[in-house]
CSV table of C-alpha atoms and ligand atoms in Angstrom, one decimal:
chain,number,residue,atom,x,y,z
A,482,MET,CA,26.0,-4.5,8.9
A,483,TYR,CA,22.4,-4.3,9.5
A,484,LEU,CA,19.4,-3.9,12.4
A,485,SER,CA,17.6,-7.6,12.0
A,486,ASN,CA,14.5,-6.3,14.3
A,487,ILE,CA,13.7,-3.1,16.4
A,488,LYS,CA,11.4,-2.7,19.6
A,489,LEU,CA,9.9,0.5,20.8
A,490,SER,CA,8.2,1.6,23.7
A,491,ASN,CA,7.2,5.1,24.6
A,492,PHE,CA,9.5,6.5,22.5
A,493,ARG,CA,8.6,9.9,20.5
A,494,ASN,CA,4.9,9.1,19.6
A,495,TYR,CA,5.4,5.2,19.8
A,496,ASN,CA,3.8,3.3,22.1
A,497,ALA,CA,4.8,0.0,21.3
A,498,LEU,CA,6.3,-1.1,17.9
A,499,SER,CA,8.3,-4.5,17.4
A,500,THR,CA,9.2,-5.3,13.9
A,501,GLU,CA,11.5,-7.6,11.6
A,502,LEU,CA,13.9,-5.2,9.5
A,503,SER,CA,15.3,-5.9,5.4
A,504,SER,CA,19.1,-6.4,5.5
A,505,ASN,CA,18.7,-3.9,2.6
A,506,ILE,CA,16.5,-1.5,1.6
A,507,ASN,CA,13.9,-0.2,4.0
A,508,ILE,CA,11.1,2.7,3.3
A,509,ILE,CA,8.7,4.3,6.2
A,510,ILE,CA,6.3,5.6,4.4
A,511,GLY,CA,3.5,8.2,5.4
A,512,ASP,CA,1.7,11.2,5.4
A,513,ASN,CA,3.6,14.2,8.1
A,514,ALA,CA,3.9,14.4,11.7
A,515,GLN,CA,2.9,10.5,12.0
A,516,GLY,CA,6.0,9.1,13.2
A,517,LYS,CA,8.8,8.5,10.1
A,518,THR,CA,11.9,10.4,11.4
A,519,SER,CA,10.7,9.3,15.1
A,520,LEU,CA,11.2,5.5,13.7
A,521,LEU,CA,14.5,6.4,11.6
A,522,GLU,CA,15.8,8.8,14.8
A,523,ALA,CA,15.2,5.2,17.0
A,524,VAL,CA,17.5,3.2,14.8
A,525,TYR,CA,20.4,6.3,15.3
A,526,VAL,CA,19.9,6.1,19.2
A,527,LEU,CA,20.3,2.0,19.1
A,528,ALA,CA,23.7,3.0,17.0
A,529,ARG,CA,24.7,5.7,18.8
A,530,GLY,CA,23.0,6.1,22.6
A,531,LYS,CA,22.0,9.1,21.6
A,532,SER,CA,19.4,11.2,19.1
A,533,TYR,CA,21.0,13.6,16.6
A,534,LYS,CA,18.6,16.5,17.3
A,535,ASN,CA,16.7,15.8,20.4
A,536,THR,CA,17.6,15.8,24.0
A,537,MET,CA,16.6,12.6,26.1
A,538,SER,CA,13.8,14.2,27.5
A,539,GLU,CA,12.1,15.2,24.0
A,540,ILE,CA,12.5,11.5,22.7
A,541,ILE,CA,10.7,9.8,26.1
A,542,SER,CA,7.2,10.0,25.3
A,543,TRP,CA,5.4,13.0,26.4
A,544,ASN,CA,3.1,11.8,29.1
A,545,ARG,CA,6.4,8.7,29.9
A,546,GLU,CA,9.0,9.0,32.4
A,547,SER,CA,11.2,6.5,31.0
A,548,SER,CA,11.5,4.7,27.3
A,549,LEU,CA,12.8,1.3,25.8
A,550,LEU,CA,14.7,0.9,22.8
A,551,GLU,CA,15.9,-2.7,21.4
A,552,GLY,CA,17.5,-4.4,18.3
A,553,THR,CA,20.0,-6.9,16.8
A,554,PHE,CA,22.8,-5.6,15.0
A,555,HIS,CA,24.5,-7.9,12.7
A,556,LYS,CA,28.4,-8.0,11.6
A,557,GLN,CA,30.1,-10.6,9.3
A,558,TYR,CA,30.9,-12.4,11.6
A,559,TYR,CA,29.0,-12.0,14.6
A,560,LYS,CA,25.7,-10.4,16.0
A,561,ASP,CA,24.8,-7.7,19.0
A,562,HIS,CA,21.9,-7.3,20.8
A,563,VAL,CA,21.3,-3.7,21.8
A,564,ARG,CA,19.0,-2.6,24.7
A,565,ILE,CA,19.0,1.0,25.5
A,566,SER,CA,16.4,2.5,28.4
A,567,LEU,CA,16.1,5.8,28.8
A,568,ASN,CA,14.9,7.5,31.7
A,569,LYS,CA,13.8,11.3,32.0
A,570,PRO,CA,15.0,13.8,32.6
A,571,ASN,CA,18.4,12.9,31.6
A,572,LYS,CA,19.4,9.2,32.7
A,573,SER,CA,20.4,5.8,29.9
A,574,ALA,CA,21.6,2.9,30.1
A,575,ILE,CA,23.1,0.5,27.2
A,576,TYR,CA,23.2,-3.0,27.6
A,577,ILE,CA,25.4,-4.8,25.1
A,578,ASN,CA,24.3,-8.7,24.8
A,579,ASP,CA,22.6,-8.3,28.5
A,580,LYS,CA,25.8,-7.0,29.4
A,581,LYS,CA,25.7,-3.0,30.7
A,582,ALA,CA,28.2,-0.8,28.9
A,583,ASN,CA,29.9,2.1,30.7
A,584,LYS,CA,30.2,4.4,27.8
A,585,ARG,CA,28.3,5.0,24.6
A,586,SER,CA,31.3,4.6,23.0
A,587,ALA,CA,30.9,0.8,23.2
A,588,LEU,CA,27.9,1.1,20.3
A,589,TRP,CA,30.0,3.6,18.5
A,590,GLU,CA,33.2,1.3,18.3
A,591,ASN,CA,31.4,-1.7,17.1
A,592,ILE,CA,28.7,0.1,14.8
A,593,GLN,CA,28.9,2.7,11.9
A,594,VAL,CA,25.7,4.6,10.6
A,595,VAL,CA,25.7,7.7,8.0
A,596,LEU,CA,22.7,10.1,8.7
A,597,PHE,CA,21.6,11.8,5.8
A,598,SER,CA,19.1,14.8,6.0
A,599,PRO,CA,18.3,17.7,3.9
A,600,GLU,CA,20.4,19.7,6.2
A,601,ASP,CA,23.2,17.8,4.9
A,602,LEU,CA,22.6,19.4,1.2
A,603,LYS,CA,23.0,22.8,2.6
A,604,MET,CA,26.8,21.9,3.9
A,605,ILE,CA,28.4,23.7,0.7
A,606,LYS,CA,26.4,26.6,0.8
A,607,GLU,CA,25.8,27.6,4.8
A,608,GLY,CA,28.3,28.0,7.4
A,609,PRO,CA,31.1,25.6,8.6
A,610,ASP,CA,29.5,24.1,11.1
A,611,LEU,CA,28.2,21.5,9.1
A,612,ARG,CA,31.4,20.6,6.8
A,613,ARG,CA,32.7,20.2,10.5
A,614,LYS,CA,30.5,17.3,11.3
A,615,PHE,CA,30.6,15.8,7.9
A,616,ILE,CA,34.0,15.5,8.5
A,617,ASP,CA,33.3,14.7,12.3
A,618,SER,CA,31.4,11.7,11.9
A,619,GLY,CA,33.1,10.3,8.8
A,620,LEU,CA,35.7,10.1,11.6
A,621,ASN,CA,33.7,8.7,14.5
A,622,ASN,CA,32.6,6.0,12.3
A,623,THR,CA,36.1,5.0,10.8
A,624,LYS,CA,38.5,5.7,14.1
A,625,PRO,CA,36.4,5.3,17.2
A,626,SER,CA,38.6,6.8,19.8
A,627,TYR,CA,38.4,10.3,18.0
A,628,GLY,CA,34.8,10.5,19.3
A,629,ASN,CA,35.9,10.3,22.8
A,630,VAL,CA,38.9,12.9,21.9
A,631,LEU,CA,36.2,15.3,20.6
A,632,ARG,CA,34.1,15.0,23.3
A,633,ASP,CA,37.0,15.8,26.1
A,634,TYR,CA,37.8,18.4,23.5
A,635,SER,CA,34.7,20.1,23.7
A,636,ARG,CA,34.3,19.8,27.9
A,637,ALA,CA,38.1,21.6,28.6
A,638,LEU,CA,36.3,24.2,25.8
A,639,TYR,CA,33.7,24.8,27.8
A,640,GLN,CA,35.6,25.1,30.7
A,641,ARG,CA,37.7,27.8,29.3
A,642,ASN,CA,35.1,29.4,27.8
A,643,ASN,CA,33.3,29.9,31.1
A,644,LEU,CA,36.9,30.9,32.7
A,645,LEU,CA,37.3,33.1,30.3
A,646,LYS,CA,34.2,35.0,30.8
A,647,SER,CA,34.8,35.2,34.3
A,648,LEU,CA,38.3,36.5,33.8
A,649,ARG,CA,36.7,39.7,32.1
A,650,ARG,CA,35.2,40.7,35.8
A,651,SER,CA,38.2,39.5,37.6
A,652,ASN,CA,41.8,37.6,37.9
A,653,TYR,CA,40.2,34.9,40.2
A,654,GLY,CA,41.2,31.8,38.8
A,655,LYS,CA,44.1,32.8,35.9
A,656,GLU,CA,46.1,30.0,37.1
A,657,THR,CA,44.2,27.8,36.3
A,658,LEU,CA,44.0,28.7,32.7
A,659,GLU,CA,47.3,26.8,31.9
A,660,VAL,CA,45.6,23.8,33.0
A,661,TRP,CA,42.9,23.8,30.4
A,662,ASP,CA,45.2,25.6,27.6
A,663,GLN,CA,47.3,22.3,28.0
A,664,GLN,CA,44.4,20.1,27.4
A,665,LEU,CA,43.0,21.8,24.8
A,666,VAL,CA,46.3,22.5,23.1
A,667,HIS,CA,46.9,18.9,22.8
A,668,LEU,CA,43.5,17.2,22.4
A,669,GLY,CA,43.1,20.2,19.4
A,670,GLN,CA,46.1,19.1,17.6
A,671,LYS,CA,44.8,15.5,17.2
A,672,ILE,CA,41.5,16.8,16.2
A,673,ILE,CA,43.4,18.7,13.3
A,674,ILE,CA,45.8,15.6,12.2
A,675,SER,CA,43.0,13.3,12.6
A,676,ARG,CA,40.9,15.9,10.4
A,677,ILE,CA,43.7,16.3,7.9
A,678,ASN,CA,44.1,12.8,7.5
A,679,PHE,CA,40.5,11.9,6.8
A,680,LEU,CA,40.8,14.5,4.5
A,681,LYS,CA,43.8,13.3,2.3
A,682,LYS,CA,41.9,9.4,2.2
A,683,ILE,CA,38.4,10.8,1.5
A,684,ASN,CA,39.7,13.5,-1.2
A,685,SER,CA,40.2,10.9,-4.0
A,686,ILE,CA,37.1,8.9,-3.5
A,687,THR,CA,35.4,12.1,-3.2
A,688,LYS,CA,36.6,13.2,-6.9
A,689,GLU,CA,35.6,9.9,-8.5
A,690,ILE,CA,32.0,10.0,-7.1
A,691,HIS,CA,31.7,13.4,-8.5
A,692,TYR,CA,33.0,12.6,-11.7
A,693,THR,CA,30.4,10.1,-12.3
A,694,LEU,CA,27.3,12.5,-10.8
A,695,THR,CA,28.4,15.1,-12.9
A,696,ASN,CA,29.1,13.3,-16.0
A,697,LYS,CA,32.9,13.8,-15.8
A,698,GLN,CA,32.2,17.5,-15.9
A,699,GLU,CA,33.4,18.6,-12.5
A,700,GLU,CA,36.1,17.7,-10.6
A,701,LEU,CA,35.6,18.4,-6.7
A,702,LYS,CA,38.9,18.7,-4.0
A,703,LEU,CA,38.5,19.2,-0.2
A,704,PHE,CA,40.9,21.4,1.3
A,705,TYR,CA,40.8,21.7,5.3
A,706,ILE,CA,41.1,25.4,6.7
A,707,SER,CA,42.7,26.1,10.3
A,708,ASN,CA,43.7,28.6,11.7
A,709,ILE,CA,46.2,27.2,13.2
A,710,ILE,CA,47.9,25.7,10.1
A,711,LYS,CA,48.2,26.4,6.6
A,712,ASN,CA,47.2,24.1,4.2
A,713,GLY,CA,50.1,22.5,3.0
A,714,GLU,CA,52.4,23.3,6.4
A,715,ASP,CA,54.2,21.0,8.2
A,716,ILE,CA,52.1,19.2,10.9
A,717,ASP,CA,55.0,17.9,12.7
A,718,HIS,CA,55.2,21.5,14.5
A,719,LEU,CA,51.4,21.6,15.2
A,720,GLU,CA,52.0,21.4,19.1
A,721,GLU,CA,54.8,24.1,19.1
A,722,VAL,CA,52.5,26.6,16.8
A,723,TYR,CA,49.5,25.9,18.4
A,724,GLU,CA,50.9,26.6,22.1
A,725,LYS,CA,52.5,30.0,20.6
A,726,LYS,CA,49.4,31.1,19.1
A,727,PHE,CA,47.4,30.4,21.8
A,728,ARG,CA,49.7,32.8,24.0
A,729,GLN,CA,49.1,35.5,21.4
A,730,ASN,CA,45.1,35.4,21.2
A,731,LEU,CA,45.0,35.5,25.0
A,732,GLU,CA,44.2,38.5,25.9
A,733,ARG,CA,41.4,39.0,22.8
A,734,ASP,CA,39.9,35.5,24.0
A,735,ILE,CA,39.5,37.1,27.7
A,736,GLN,CA,37.8,39.9,26.2
A,737,LYS,CA,35.7,38.1,24.0
A,738,GLY,CA,34.9,35.7,26.6
A,739,TYR,CA,35.4,32.4,24.3
A,740,THR,CA,38.3,30.8,22.6
A,741,SER,CA,39.1,31.9,19.4
A,742,ILE,CA,41.0,29.4,18.1
A,743,GLY,CA,41.0,25.9,17.3
A,744,PRO,CA,39.7,22.9,15.3
A,745,HIS,CA,35.8,24.1,16.4
A,746,VAL,CA,36.6,27.0,13.9
A,747,ASP,CA,38.1,25.4,11.6
A,748,ASP,CA,36.5,24.7,8.0
A,749,ILE,CA,37.0,22.8,4.9
A,750,ARG,CA,37.3,24.8,1.5
A,751,VAL,CA,35.4,22.6,-1.1
A,752,THR,CA,36.3,23.6,-4.9
A,753,ILE,CA,34.8,22.6,-8.1
A,754,ASN,CA,37.1,23.0,-11.3
A,755,ASP,CA,39.2,25.0,-8.8
A,756,PHE,CA,36.5,27.8,-7.9
A,757,ASP,CA,35.3,28.1,-4.4
A,758,ALA,CA,31.9,26.2,-4.4
A,759,LYS,CA,30.4,28.1,-1.3
A,760,THR,CA,31.0,31.4,-3.4
A,761,TYR,CA,30.6,30.7,-6.9
A,762,GLY,CA,28.9,27.5,-7.3
A,763,SER,CA,25.2,27.4,-8.2
A,764,GLN,CA,22.7,25.5,-6.1
A,765,GLY,CA,22.6,22.7,-7.7
A,766,GLN,CA,26.6,22.4,-8.1
A,767,GLN,CA,26.4,22.9,-4.4
A,768,ARG,CA,23.9,20.3,-3.8
A,769,THR,CA,25.1,17.8,-6.1
A,770,ALA,CA,28.8,18.3,-3.7
A,771,ALA,CA,27.3,18.3,-0.5
A,772,LEU,CA,26.0,14.6,-2.1
A,773,SER,CA,29.2,13.6,-3.6
A,774,LEU,CA,30.8,14.2,0.3
A,775,LYS,CA,28.2,12.4,1.8
A,776,LEU,CA,28.2,9.3,-0.3
A,777,SER,CA,32.1,9.4,-0.1
A,778,GLU,CA,31.5,9.2,4.0
A,779,ILE,CA,29.9,6.0,3.1
A,780,GLU,CA,32.3,4.8,0.4
A,781,LEU,CA,35.2,5.2,3.0
A,782,ILE,CA,33.7,3.4,6.1
A,783,LYS,CA,33.5,0.5,3.7
A,784,SER,CA,37.0,0.4,2.5
A,785,GLU,CA,38.6,1.5,5.8
A,786,ILE,CA,36.6,-0.9,8.6
A,787,ASP,CA,35.5,-3.9,5.9
A,788,GLU,CA,31.7,-3.3,6.6
A,789,ASN,CA,28.8,-1.5,5.0
A,790,PRO,CA,27.4,1.3,7.5
A,791,ILE,CA,23.4,1.5,8.1
A,792,ILE,CA,22.5,4.2,6.3
A,793,LEU,CA,19.6,6.9,7.1
A,794,LEU,CA,17.7,8.7,4.8
A,795,ASP,CA,15.7,11.2,6.4
A,796,ASP,CA,13.4,13.0,3.8
A,797,VAL,CA,16.6,13.3,1.8
A,798,MET,CA,14.9,11.6,-1.5
A,799,SER,CA,12.0,14.3,-2.1
A,800,GLU,CA,15.1,16.7,-2.0
A,801,LEU,CA,16.5,14.8,-5.5
A,802,ASP,CA,15.5,14.7,-8.7
A,803,VAL,CA,15.0,11.7,-10.9
A,804,LYS,CA,18.3,11.8,-12.4
A,805,ARG,CA,20.2,11.8,-9.1
A,806,GLN,CA,17.8,9.9,-7.3
A,807,GLU,CA,18.7,6.6,-9.8
A,808,LYS,CA,22.5,7.6,-9.4
A,809,ILE,CA,22.6,7.5,-5.8
A,810,ILE,CA,20.3,4.1,-4.9
A,811,LYS,CA,23.3,2.1,-7.1
A,812,TYR,CA,25.8,3.0,-3.7
A,813,PHE,CA,23.3,1.4,-1.7
A,814,GLU,CA,23.3,-2.4,-3.3
A,815,SER,CA,25.2,-4.0,-0.5
A,816,SER,CA,23.9,-1.8,2.3
A,817,GLN,CA,21.1,-1.3,4.6
A,818,VAL,CA,19.2,1.8,4.6
A,819,PHE,CA,15.9,3.4,5.7
A,820,ILE,CA,14.1,5.8,3.7
A,821,THR,CA,11.4,8.1,4.9
A,822,CYS,CA,9.3,10.0,2.2
A,823,THR,CA,5.8,11.2,2.0
A,824,GLU,CA,5.6,9.5,-1.2
A,825,MET,CA,7.4,6.8,-3.4
A,826,ASN,CA,8.7,8.5,-6.4
A,827,PHE,CA,11.3,6.3,-6.8
A,828,GLU,CA,10.0,3.0,-7.1
A,829,ASP,CA,11.1,2.2,-10.2
A,830,PHE,CA,15.2,2.5,-9.5
A,831,LEU,CA,14.6,-0.1,-6.5
A,832,GLU,CA,13.0,-3.0,-8.4
A,833,ASN,CA,15.9,-5.2,-8.2
A,834,PHE,CA,16.6,-4.5,-4.6
A,835,ASN,CA,15.5,-6.8,-1.3
A,836,LYS,CA,13.1,-3.9,0.6
A,837,LYS,CA,10.0,-3.6,2.7
A,838,ILE,CA,7.7,-1.3,3.1
A,839,TYR,CA,6.3,0.4,6.0
A,840,THR,CA,2.9,2.4,6.0
A,841,ILE,CA,3.4,5.0,9.3
A,842,GLU,CA,-0.1,6.2,11.1
A,843,ARG,CA,-0.1,8.2,14.5
A,844,GLY,CA,2.6,6.1,15.6
A,845,GLN,CA,1.7,2.9,14.6
A,846,ILE,CA,3.0,0.4,11.4
A,847,VAL,CA,-0.4,0.0,9.8
A,848,LYS,CA,0.7,-2.0,6.8
A,849,GLU,CA,3.5,-3.9,6.0
A,850,THR,CA,4.7,-5.1,2.6
B,164,ATP,N1,8.2,13.0,23.4
B,164,ATP,C1,7.2,13.2,22.6
B,164,ATP,N2,6.2,12.5,22.8
B,164,ATP,C2,4.8,11.9,21.9
B,164,ATP,N3,4.8,12.5,20.7
B,164,ATP,C3,5.9,13.4,20.1
B,164,ATP,C4,7.1,13.0,20.8
B,164,ATP,N4,7.9,14.1,20.1
B,164,ATP,C5,7.5,14.6,19.0
B,164,ATP,N5,5.9,13.7,19.1
B,164,ATP,C6,5.2,13.5,17.7
B,164,ATP,O1,5.6,12.8,16.8
B,164,ATP,C7,4.9,13.0,16.1
B,164,ATP,C8,5.6,12.0,14.9
B,164,ATP,O2,6.9,13.3,14.6
B,164,ATP,P1,7.7,12.7,13.4
B,164,ATP,O3,8.9,13.4,13.5
B,164,ATP,O4,8.2,11.4,13.5
B,164,ATP,O5,6.9,12.6,12.4
B,164,ATP,P2,7.0,12.2,10.3
B,164,ATP,O6,6.1,11.7,10.5
B,164,ATP,O7,8.3,12.0,9.8
B,164,ATP,O8,6.6,14.0,9.8
B,164,ATP,P3,7.3,15.0,8.6
B,164,ATP,O9,7.0,14.2,7.6
B,164,ATP,O10,6.3,16.1,9.1
B,164,ATP,O11,8.6,15.1,9.2
B,164,ATP,C9,4.7,14.6,16.0
B,164,ATP,O12,3.2,14.8,15.7
B,164,ATP,C10,5.4,15.0,16.7
B,164,ATP,O13,4.9,16.0,17.4
């Protein structure tokens, strides 16, 4: 799939922009603070209906009240024209082929996008939230209903945590706790099962990619770590076990004022040649493992839904050495890719690609080749 054009008004530091895009490689180059990431972010907003890092008020230009984004996504057999209007403080409307969509999920059910930022390269080294984000992004792209479950789970979790905090002071409303518990167990077990199945599928792809990136020196494996069910345990009884542990943890949860178990605190354990990559891996090994994980997300999407996702590389190329740059570029042969950079030191690898280079200055494309 690819985005053939993009039109922006009052989006971050872009007053107005309209351009055609390459269906393969799009390089967005410029000095710092000129608008490279903003353009990439605009592609993401068109695909997801929201930003990956800023609130709506933050993406609308400072001195404006509203913003408009438009673009046409081409899939194998049809195309969708997407128009999104954003209004301060927090209102948005999405139109697909001029028909108003009721939910943002109308976008993610149809459009696959993989974002890759320097933060992702820290996925192995840092805390579990980046690893959970990785798995959730993969699932959102391959199983659209997952996004709704995740959203409902987060809402229920927020409500339960608020209630837990108030129960520290008085028992008022304790009877409603059961409603949130039931919802969390029901939604939480769906999330855990989806994640375990996702890891089963992606494990073999990640292993192959990592073999290639490390010249067959390293074997990478992924394990789902849940505080409700142990790896390899029978997931048929998950709901029962989950309910029991929830009851056991209730007093502790009230004392702490938050829900201490569930998929929101789960993790992925990554091993390299059977040692724990987070504890024992060198920085280089951890970064290569993170790269393998992101590339395998792209490959899994390709095989699961028979569409190439749009790939957004925000400042990632400058973080990789030449060898790794060369190796990853071959995964972009048949995808649309957006690459932001301040310098083009990887041009040699892109000789045979269909590419467009956009030079950005103060929120404008000043050169296009
Ligand atoms: N809502 C907004 N309205 C107007 N300008 C904004 C808004 N939000 C951010 N900016 C400005 O837009 C400019 C471009 O930001 P952007 O992150 O796109 O830069 P960049 O070219 O990717 O820079 P870098 O190479 O440093 O990452 C920055 O100067 C930023 O302060």
